[in-house]
Coordinates of C-alpha atoms in Angstrom, one line a residue:
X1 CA -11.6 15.8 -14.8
X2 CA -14.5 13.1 -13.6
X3 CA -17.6 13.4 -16.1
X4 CA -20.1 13.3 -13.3
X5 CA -20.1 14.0 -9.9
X6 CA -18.8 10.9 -7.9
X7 CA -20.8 11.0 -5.4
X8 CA -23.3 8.1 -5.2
X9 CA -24.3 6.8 -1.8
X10 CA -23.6 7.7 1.4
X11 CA -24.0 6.2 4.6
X12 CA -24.9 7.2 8.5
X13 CA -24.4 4.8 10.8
X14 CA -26.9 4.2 13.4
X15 CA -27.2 2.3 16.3
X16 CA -31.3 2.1 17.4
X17 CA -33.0 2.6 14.2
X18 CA -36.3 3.8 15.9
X19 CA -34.8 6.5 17.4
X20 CA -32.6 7.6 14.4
X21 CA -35.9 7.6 12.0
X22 CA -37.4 9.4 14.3
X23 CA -34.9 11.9 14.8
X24 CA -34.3 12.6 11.0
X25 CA -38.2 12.4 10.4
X26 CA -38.9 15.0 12.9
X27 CA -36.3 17.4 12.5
X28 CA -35.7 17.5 8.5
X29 CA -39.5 16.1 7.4
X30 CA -38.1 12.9 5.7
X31 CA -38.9 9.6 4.8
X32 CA -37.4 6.5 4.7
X33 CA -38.0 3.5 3.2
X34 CA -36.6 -0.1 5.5
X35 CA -34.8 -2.4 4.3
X36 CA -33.0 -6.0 5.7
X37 CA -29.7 -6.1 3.1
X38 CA -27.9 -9.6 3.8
X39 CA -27.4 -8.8 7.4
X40 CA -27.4 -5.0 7.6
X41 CA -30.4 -3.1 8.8
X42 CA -31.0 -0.2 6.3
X43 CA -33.5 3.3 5.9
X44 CA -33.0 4.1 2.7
X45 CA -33.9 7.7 1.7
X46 CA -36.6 8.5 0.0
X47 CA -36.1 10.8 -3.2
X48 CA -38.5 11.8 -6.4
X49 CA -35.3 11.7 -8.3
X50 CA -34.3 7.6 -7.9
X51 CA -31.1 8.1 -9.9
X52 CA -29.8 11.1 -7.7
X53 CA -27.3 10.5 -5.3
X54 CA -29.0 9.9 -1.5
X55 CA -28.4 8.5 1.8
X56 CA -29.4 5.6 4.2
X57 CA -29.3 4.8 7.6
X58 CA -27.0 1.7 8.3
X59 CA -27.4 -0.6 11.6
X60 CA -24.9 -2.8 11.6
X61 CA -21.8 -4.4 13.7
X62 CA -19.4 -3.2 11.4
X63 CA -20.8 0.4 10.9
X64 CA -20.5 2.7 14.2
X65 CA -21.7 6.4 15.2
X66 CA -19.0 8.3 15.0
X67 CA -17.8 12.3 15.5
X68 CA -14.8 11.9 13.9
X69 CA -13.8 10.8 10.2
X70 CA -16.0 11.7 6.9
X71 CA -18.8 13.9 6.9
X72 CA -22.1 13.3 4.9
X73 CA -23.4 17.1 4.0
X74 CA -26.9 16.8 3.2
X75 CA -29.3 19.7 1.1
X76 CA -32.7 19.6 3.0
X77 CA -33.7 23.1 3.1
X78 CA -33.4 26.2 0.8
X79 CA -32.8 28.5 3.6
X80 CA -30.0 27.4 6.7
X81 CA -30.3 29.4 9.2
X82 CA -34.1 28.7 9.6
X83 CA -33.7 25.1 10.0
X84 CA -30.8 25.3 12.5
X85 CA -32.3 28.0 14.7
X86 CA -35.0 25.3 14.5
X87 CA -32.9 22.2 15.5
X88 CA -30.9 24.4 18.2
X89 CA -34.3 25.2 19.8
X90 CA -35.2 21.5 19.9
X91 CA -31.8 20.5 21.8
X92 CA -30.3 19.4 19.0
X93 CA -26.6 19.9 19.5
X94 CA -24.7 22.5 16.6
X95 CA -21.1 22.3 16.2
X96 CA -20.8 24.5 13.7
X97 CA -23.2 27.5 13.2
X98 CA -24.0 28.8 10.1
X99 CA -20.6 29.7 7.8
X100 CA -20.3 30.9 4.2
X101 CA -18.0 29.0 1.7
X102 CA -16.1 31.8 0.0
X103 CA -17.9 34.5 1.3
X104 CA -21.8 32.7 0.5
X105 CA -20.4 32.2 -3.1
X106 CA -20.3 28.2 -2.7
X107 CA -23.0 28.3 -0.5
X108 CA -23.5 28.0 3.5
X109 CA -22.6 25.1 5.8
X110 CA -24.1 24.2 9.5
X111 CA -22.3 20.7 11.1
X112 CA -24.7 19.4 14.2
X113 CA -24.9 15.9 16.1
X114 CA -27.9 13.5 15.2
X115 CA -29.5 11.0 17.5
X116 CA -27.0 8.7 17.7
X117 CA -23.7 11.0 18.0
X118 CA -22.9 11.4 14.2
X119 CA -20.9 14.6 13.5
X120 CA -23.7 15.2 9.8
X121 CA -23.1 18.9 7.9
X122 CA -26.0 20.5 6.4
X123 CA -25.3 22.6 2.9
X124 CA -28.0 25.0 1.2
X125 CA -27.2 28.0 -1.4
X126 CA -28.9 30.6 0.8
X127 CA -28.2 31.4 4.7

């Protein structure tokens, strides 16, 4: 059994960064900080915690929007259904509505499609 959780990093690829900032920014009131990493285009979350686990936005040729593969869950709101009632009433497309895990006992999970066609779950304890 892993020590820590192994979770570290995750990435969400983007392809116009202005319109991805301002997506995230206006629907989950975030920051980010920019960032030119060797050739990679980067909005790295921005977290009290530095040493927690987080997420950036990635422009780059390699790294493409995608609805399929991995999904990045994020935790940025105590309460679920509030914040996608919210997003559905803003256009923003939900896949999945709200669902428990077991029941509400692991928690509640939403899956919707950001700005630039990323299949991205949201997570919070409480529906």
């Amino acid at each position: 059994m892993l020590q820590q959780a192994p979770l570290v990093w995750g990435e969400i690829a983007v392809e116009n960064m202005d319109r991805a900032l301002a997506f995230y920014g206006q629907h989950f009131d975030v920051s980010f900080r920019r960032e030119i990493m060797n050739d990679m285009e980067m909005a790295i979350l921005e977290t009290e915690d530095k040493q927690a686990a987080s997420i950036g936005l990635v422009k780059h040729e390699m790294m493409l929007p995608s609805m399929n593969g991995s999904v990045v869950y994020l935790h940025l709101s105590d309460k679920l259904e509030p914040l996608v009632a919210r997003l559905a009433a803003n256009g923003v497309s939900i896949l999945l509505p709200v669902m428990a895990i077991k029941e509400g006992e692991c928690g509640f999970i939403s899956l919707f499609v950001d700005s630039e066609g990323n299949k991205v779950g949201l997570w919070s304890a409480n529906r």
